[in-house]
Short mmCIF file of C-alpha atoms and ligand atoms in Angstrom, two decimals:
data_model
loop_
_atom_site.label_atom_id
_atom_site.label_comp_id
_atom_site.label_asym_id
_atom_site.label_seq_id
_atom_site.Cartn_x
_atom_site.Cartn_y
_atom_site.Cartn_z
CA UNK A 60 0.00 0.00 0.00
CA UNK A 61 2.70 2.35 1.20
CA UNK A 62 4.79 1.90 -2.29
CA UNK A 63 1.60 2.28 -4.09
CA UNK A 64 1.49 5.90 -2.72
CA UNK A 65 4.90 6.40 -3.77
CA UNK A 66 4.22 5.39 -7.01
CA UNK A 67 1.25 7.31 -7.52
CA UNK A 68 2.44 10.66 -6.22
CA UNK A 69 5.76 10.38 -7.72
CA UNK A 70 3.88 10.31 -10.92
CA UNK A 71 1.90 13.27 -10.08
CA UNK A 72 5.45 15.22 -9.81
CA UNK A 73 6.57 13.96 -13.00
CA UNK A 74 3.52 14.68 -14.84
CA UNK A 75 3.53 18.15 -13.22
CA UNK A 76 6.97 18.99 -14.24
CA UNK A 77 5.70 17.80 -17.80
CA UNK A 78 3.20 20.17 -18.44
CA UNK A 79 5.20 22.72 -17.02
CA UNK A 80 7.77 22.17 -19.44
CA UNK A 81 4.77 22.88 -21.65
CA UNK A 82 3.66 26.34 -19.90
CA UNK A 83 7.28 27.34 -20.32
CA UNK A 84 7.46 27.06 -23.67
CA UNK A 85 3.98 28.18 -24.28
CA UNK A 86 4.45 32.02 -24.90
CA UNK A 87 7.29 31.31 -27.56
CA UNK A 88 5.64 29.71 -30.67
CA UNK A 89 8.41 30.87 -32.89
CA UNK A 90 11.22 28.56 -31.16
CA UNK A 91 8.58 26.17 -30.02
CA UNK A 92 10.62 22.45 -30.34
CA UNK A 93 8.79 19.29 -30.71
CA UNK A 94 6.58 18.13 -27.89
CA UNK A 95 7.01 14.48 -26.94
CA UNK A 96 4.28 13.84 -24.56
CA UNK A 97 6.84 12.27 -22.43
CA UNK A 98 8.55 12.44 -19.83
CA UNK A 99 11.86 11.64 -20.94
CA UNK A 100 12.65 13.56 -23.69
CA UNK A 101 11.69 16.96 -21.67
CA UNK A 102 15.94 17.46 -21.95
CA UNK A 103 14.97 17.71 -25.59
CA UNK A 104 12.35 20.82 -24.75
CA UNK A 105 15.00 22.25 -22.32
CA UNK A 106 18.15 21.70 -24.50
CA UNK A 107 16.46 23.37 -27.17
CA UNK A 108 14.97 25.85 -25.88
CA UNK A 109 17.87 27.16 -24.10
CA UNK A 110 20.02 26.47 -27.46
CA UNK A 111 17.74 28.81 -29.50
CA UNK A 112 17.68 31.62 -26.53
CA UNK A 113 21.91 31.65 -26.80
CA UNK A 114 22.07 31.32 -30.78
CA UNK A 115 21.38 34.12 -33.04
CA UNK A 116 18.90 32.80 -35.68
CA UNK A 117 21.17 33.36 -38.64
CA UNK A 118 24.75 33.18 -36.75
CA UNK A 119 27.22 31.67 -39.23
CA UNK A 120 29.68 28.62 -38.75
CA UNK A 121 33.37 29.12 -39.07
CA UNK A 122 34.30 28.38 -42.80
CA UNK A 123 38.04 26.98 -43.07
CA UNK A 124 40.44 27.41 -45.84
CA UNK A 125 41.56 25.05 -48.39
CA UNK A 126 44.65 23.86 -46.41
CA UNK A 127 42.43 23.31 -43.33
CA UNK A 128 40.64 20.41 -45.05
CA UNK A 129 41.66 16.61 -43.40
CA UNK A 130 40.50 13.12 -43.94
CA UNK A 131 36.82 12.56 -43.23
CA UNK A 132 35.85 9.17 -42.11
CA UNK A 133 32.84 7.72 -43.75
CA UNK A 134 29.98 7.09 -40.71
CA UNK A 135 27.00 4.89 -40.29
CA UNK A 136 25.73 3.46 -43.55
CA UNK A 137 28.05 4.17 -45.93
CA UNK A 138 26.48 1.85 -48.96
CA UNK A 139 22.43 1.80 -48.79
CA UNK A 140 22.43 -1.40 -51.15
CA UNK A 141 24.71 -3.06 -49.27
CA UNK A 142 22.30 -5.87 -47.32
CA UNK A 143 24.86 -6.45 -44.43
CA UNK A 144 25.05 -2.72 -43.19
CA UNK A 145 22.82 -2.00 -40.00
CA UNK A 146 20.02 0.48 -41.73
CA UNK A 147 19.55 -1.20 -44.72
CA UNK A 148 16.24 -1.43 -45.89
CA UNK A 149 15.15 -3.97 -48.69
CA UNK A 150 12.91 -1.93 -51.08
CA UNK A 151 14.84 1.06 -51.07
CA UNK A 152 18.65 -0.62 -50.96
CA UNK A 153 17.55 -2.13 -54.38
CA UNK A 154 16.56 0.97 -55.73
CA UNK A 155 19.44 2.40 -54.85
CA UNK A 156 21.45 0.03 -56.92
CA UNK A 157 19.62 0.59 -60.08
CA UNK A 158 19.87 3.90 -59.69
CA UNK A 159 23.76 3.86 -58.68
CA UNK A 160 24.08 1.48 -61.92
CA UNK A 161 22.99 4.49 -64.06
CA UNK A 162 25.36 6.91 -62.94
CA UNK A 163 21.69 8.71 -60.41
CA UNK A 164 20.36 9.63 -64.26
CA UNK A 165 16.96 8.44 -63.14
CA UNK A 166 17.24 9.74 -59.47
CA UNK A 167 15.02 12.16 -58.45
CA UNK A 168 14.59 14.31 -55.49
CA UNK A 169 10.68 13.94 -54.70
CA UNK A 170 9.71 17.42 -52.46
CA UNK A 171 6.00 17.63 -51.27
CA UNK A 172 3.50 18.11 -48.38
CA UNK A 173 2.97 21.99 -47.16
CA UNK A 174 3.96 23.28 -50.13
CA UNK A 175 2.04 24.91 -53.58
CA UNK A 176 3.99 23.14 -56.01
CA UNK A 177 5.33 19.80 -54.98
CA UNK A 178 7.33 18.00 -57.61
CA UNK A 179 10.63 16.26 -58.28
CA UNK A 180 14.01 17.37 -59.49
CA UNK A 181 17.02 15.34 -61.32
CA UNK A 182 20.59 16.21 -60.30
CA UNK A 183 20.69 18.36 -63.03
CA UNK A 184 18.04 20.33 -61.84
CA UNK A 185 19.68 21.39 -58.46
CA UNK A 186 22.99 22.02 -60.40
CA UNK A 187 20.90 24.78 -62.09
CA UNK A 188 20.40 26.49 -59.03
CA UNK A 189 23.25 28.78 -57.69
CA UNK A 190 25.78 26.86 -55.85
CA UNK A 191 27.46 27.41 -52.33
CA UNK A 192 30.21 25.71 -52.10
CA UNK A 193 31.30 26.01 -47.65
CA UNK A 194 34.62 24.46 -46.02
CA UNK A 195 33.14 23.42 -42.47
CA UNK A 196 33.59 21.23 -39.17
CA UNK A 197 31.55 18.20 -39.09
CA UNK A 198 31.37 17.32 -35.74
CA UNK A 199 30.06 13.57 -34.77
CA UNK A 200 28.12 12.87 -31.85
CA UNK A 201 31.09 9.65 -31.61
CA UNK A 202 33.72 12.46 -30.61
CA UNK A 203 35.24 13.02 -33.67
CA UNK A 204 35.46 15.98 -36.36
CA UNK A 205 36.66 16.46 -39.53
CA UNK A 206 36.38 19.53 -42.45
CA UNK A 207 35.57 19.06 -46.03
CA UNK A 208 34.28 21.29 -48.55
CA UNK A 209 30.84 21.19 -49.38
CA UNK A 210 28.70 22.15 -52.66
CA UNK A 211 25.34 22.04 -53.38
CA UNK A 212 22.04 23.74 -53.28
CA UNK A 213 20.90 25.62 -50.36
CA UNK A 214 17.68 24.02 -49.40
CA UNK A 215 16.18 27.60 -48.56
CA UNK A 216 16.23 28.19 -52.58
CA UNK A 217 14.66 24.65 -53.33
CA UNK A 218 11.70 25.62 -50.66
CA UNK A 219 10.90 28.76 -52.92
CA UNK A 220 10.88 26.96 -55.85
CA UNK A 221 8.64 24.34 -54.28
CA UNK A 222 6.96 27.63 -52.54
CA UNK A 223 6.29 26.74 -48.88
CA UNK A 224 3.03 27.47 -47.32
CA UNK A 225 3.52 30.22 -44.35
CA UNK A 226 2.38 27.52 -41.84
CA UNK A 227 5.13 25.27 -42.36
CA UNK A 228 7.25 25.04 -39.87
CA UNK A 229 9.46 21.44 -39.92
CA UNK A 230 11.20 20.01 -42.75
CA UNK A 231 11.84 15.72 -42.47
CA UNK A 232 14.33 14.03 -44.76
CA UNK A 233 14.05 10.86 -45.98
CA UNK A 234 17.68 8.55 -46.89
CA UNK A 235 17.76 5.48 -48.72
CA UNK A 236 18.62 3.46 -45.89
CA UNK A 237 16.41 3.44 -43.05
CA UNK A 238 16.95 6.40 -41.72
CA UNK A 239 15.09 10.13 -41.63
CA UNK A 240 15.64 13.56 -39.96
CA UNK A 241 14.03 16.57 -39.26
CA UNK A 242 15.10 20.44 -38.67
CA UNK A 243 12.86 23.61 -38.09
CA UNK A 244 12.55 26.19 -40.38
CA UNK A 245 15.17 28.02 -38.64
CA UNK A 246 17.65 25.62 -39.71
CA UNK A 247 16.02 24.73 -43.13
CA UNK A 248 16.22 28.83 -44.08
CA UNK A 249 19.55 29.16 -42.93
CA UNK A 250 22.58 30.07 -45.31
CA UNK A 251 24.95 27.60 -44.76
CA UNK A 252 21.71 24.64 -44.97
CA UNK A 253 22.90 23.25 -48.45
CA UNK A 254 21.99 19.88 -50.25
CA UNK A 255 25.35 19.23 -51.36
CA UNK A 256 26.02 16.83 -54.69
CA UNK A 257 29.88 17.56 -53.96
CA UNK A 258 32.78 17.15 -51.61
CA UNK A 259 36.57 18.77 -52.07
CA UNK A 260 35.60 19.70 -55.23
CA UNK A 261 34.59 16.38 -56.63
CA UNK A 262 30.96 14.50 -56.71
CA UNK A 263 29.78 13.87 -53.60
CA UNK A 264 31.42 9.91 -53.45
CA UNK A 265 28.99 7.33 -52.47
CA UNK A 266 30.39 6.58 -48.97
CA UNK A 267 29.47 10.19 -47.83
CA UNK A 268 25.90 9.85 -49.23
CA UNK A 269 25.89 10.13 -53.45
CA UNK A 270 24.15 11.60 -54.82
CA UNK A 271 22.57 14.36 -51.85
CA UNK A 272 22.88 14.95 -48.68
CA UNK A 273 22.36 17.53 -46.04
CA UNK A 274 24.67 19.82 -44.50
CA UNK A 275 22.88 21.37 -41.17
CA UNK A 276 26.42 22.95 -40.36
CA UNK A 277 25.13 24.09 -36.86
CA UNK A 278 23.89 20.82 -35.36
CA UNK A 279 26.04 17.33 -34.72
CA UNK A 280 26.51 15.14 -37.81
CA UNK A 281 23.93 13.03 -37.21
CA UNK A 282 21.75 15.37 -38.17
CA UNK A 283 23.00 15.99 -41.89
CA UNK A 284 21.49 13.25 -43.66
CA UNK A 285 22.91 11.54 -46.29
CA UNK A 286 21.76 9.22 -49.35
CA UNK A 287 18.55 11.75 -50.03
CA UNK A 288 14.99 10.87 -51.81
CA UNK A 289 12.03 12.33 -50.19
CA UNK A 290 11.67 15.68 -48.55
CA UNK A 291 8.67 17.00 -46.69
CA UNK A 292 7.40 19.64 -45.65
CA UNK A 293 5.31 19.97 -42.73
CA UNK A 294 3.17 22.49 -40.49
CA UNK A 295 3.44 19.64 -37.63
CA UNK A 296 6.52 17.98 -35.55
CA UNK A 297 6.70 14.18 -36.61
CA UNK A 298 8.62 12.20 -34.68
CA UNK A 299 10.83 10.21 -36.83
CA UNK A 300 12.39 8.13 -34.29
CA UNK A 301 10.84 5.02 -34.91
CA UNK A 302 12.83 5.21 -38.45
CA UNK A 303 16.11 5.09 -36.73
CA UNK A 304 15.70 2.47 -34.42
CA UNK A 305 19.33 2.88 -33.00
CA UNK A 306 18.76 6.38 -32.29
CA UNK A 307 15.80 6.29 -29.98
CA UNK A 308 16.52 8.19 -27.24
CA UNK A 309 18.72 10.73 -29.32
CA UNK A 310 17.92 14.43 -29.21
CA UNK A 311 16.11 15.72 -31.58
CA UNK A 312 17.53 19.03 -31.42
CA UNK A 313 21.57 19.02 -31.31
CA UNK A 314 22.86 22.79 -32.12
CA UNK A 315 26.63 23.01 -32.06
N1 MTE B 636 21.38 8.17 -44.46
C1 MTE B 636 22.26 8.29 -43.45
N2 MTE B 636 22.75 9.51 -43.17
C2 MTE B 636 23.64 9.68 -42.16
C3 MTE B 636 24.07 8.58 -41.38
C4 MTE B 636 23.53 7.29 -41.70
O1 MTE B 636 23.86 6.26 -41.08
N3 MTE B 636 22.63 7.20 -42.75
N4 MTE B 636 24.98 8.77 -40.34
C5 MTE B 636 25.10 10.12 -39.81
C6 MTE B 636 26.25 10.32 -38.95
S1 MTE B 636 26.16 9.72 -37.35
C7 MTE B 636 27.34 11.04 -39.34
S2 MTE B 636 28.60 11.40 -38.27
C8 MTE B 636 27.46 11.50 -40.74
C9 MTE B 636 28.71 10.93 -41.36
O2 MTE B 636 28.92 11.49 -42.63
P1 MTE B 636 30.18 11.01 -43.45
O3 MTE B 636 30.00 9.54 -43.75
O4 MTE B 636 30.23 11.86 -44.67
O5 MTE B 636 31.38 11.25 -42.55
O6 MTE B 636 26.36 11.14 -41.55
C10 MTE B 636 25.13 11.18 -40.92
N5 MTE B 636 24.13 10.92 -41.92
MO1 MO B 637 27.77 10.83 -36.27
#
């Protein structure tokens, strides 16, 4: 009986810090992270919320030099049709290798959901777009960094092709493996945000996610997804988690 109590009011304190968490973050829409529902990922609320209060919206990442740039080691999947790697995922892996087979001629970047014009775009089609090209840190959550030079699209001028309805407010990537991400449209509008097709000034090899990835320069390396197909665009948080089963319990939000 007496543990019972214990139990019960115990819970009563953690559901009362929960929706406080809530109240806190109530009168600041604009930076408003994901909601959980639960209990343990209120670090997530906190972290970010805290993270967004210290960085300026639009702050910029160090860019390097040439001479700066070092080895990068190739993390996580590094071939999506390759059956034995941890995130592989059947339907997709295979498509992957037809697609690798024709040099990515038939890939296509599929971008939909709160947006006017949804629609796909070929490799070519990004290359259209005006380039960045950014030398940066890419820091791992594993303890390592390394710098490379990036080029590619930045994804703020693919969202205004696509035109993105005012109420959208996360952006979720979808890899080849089976793996997604999301960001907030703080991250998705910001400069240094690319799509990237190349590395040190070469197509972006295979290893480091051919033929698109992300760059989210200001959060850990998890976060810049590579192997790309599907983009969407969303007015609502959803919580990919259950697509990377070996990072439950990862924050969502991870600002460097
Ligand atoms: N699709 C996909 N993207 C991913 C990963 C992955 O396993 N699959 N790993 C992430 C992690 S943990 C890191 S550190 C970087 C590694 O990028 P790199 O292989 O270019 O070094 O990719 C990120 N993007
Ligand atoms: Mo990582």
């Amino acid at each position: 009986m007496k543990s019972q109590h214990v139990i019960t009011s115990r819970r009563a304190i953690i559901t009362g810090l929960a929706s406080g968490g809530g109240l806190l973050l109530a009168g600041c829409a604009q930076t408003e992270p994901p909601t959980y529902g639960n209990v343990l990922r209120m670090a997530d609320n906190l972290t970010y919320r805290m993270q967004r209060l210290l960085l300026p919206s639009h702050a910029l990442v160090k860019e390097y030099d040439r001479r700066d740039i070092t080895s990068v080691p190739a993390n996580g999947t590094t071939d999506p049709a390759d059956p034995h790697q941890e995130a592989y995922n059947e339907k997709n892996g295979l498509l992957y290798q037809q697609l690798r087979d024709g040099q990515f001629g038939r890939w296509r970047l599929r971008i939909d959901g709160s947006v006017s014009r949804p629609g796909s775009l070929s490799l070519s089609d990004l290359q259209r777009f005006p380039a960045r090209t950014q030398i940066t840190k890419h820091t791992c959550e594993e303890g390592w960094s390394a710098i490379a030079e990036w080029t590619g699209v930045p994804l703020r001028s693919v969202l205004d092709a696509v035109s993105t309805q005012p109420s959208a407010r996360f952006v979720s990537f979808y890899a080849f493996d089976d793996t997604a991400e999301s960001i907030d449209m703080i991250d998705a509008l910001h400069p240094q945000t690319i799509l990237a097709y190349g590395m040190n000034g070469r197509e972006l090899p295979i290893a480091h996610g051919a033929p698109l990835r992300l760059r989210v320069e200001r959060q850990l390396g998890y976060k810049s997804l590579k192997f790309l197909h599907h983009i969407v665009v969303s007015d609502r948080f959803e919580d990919l988690g259950k697509l990377s089963e070996p990072r439950n319990g990862w924050a969502w939000y991870v600002g460097i």
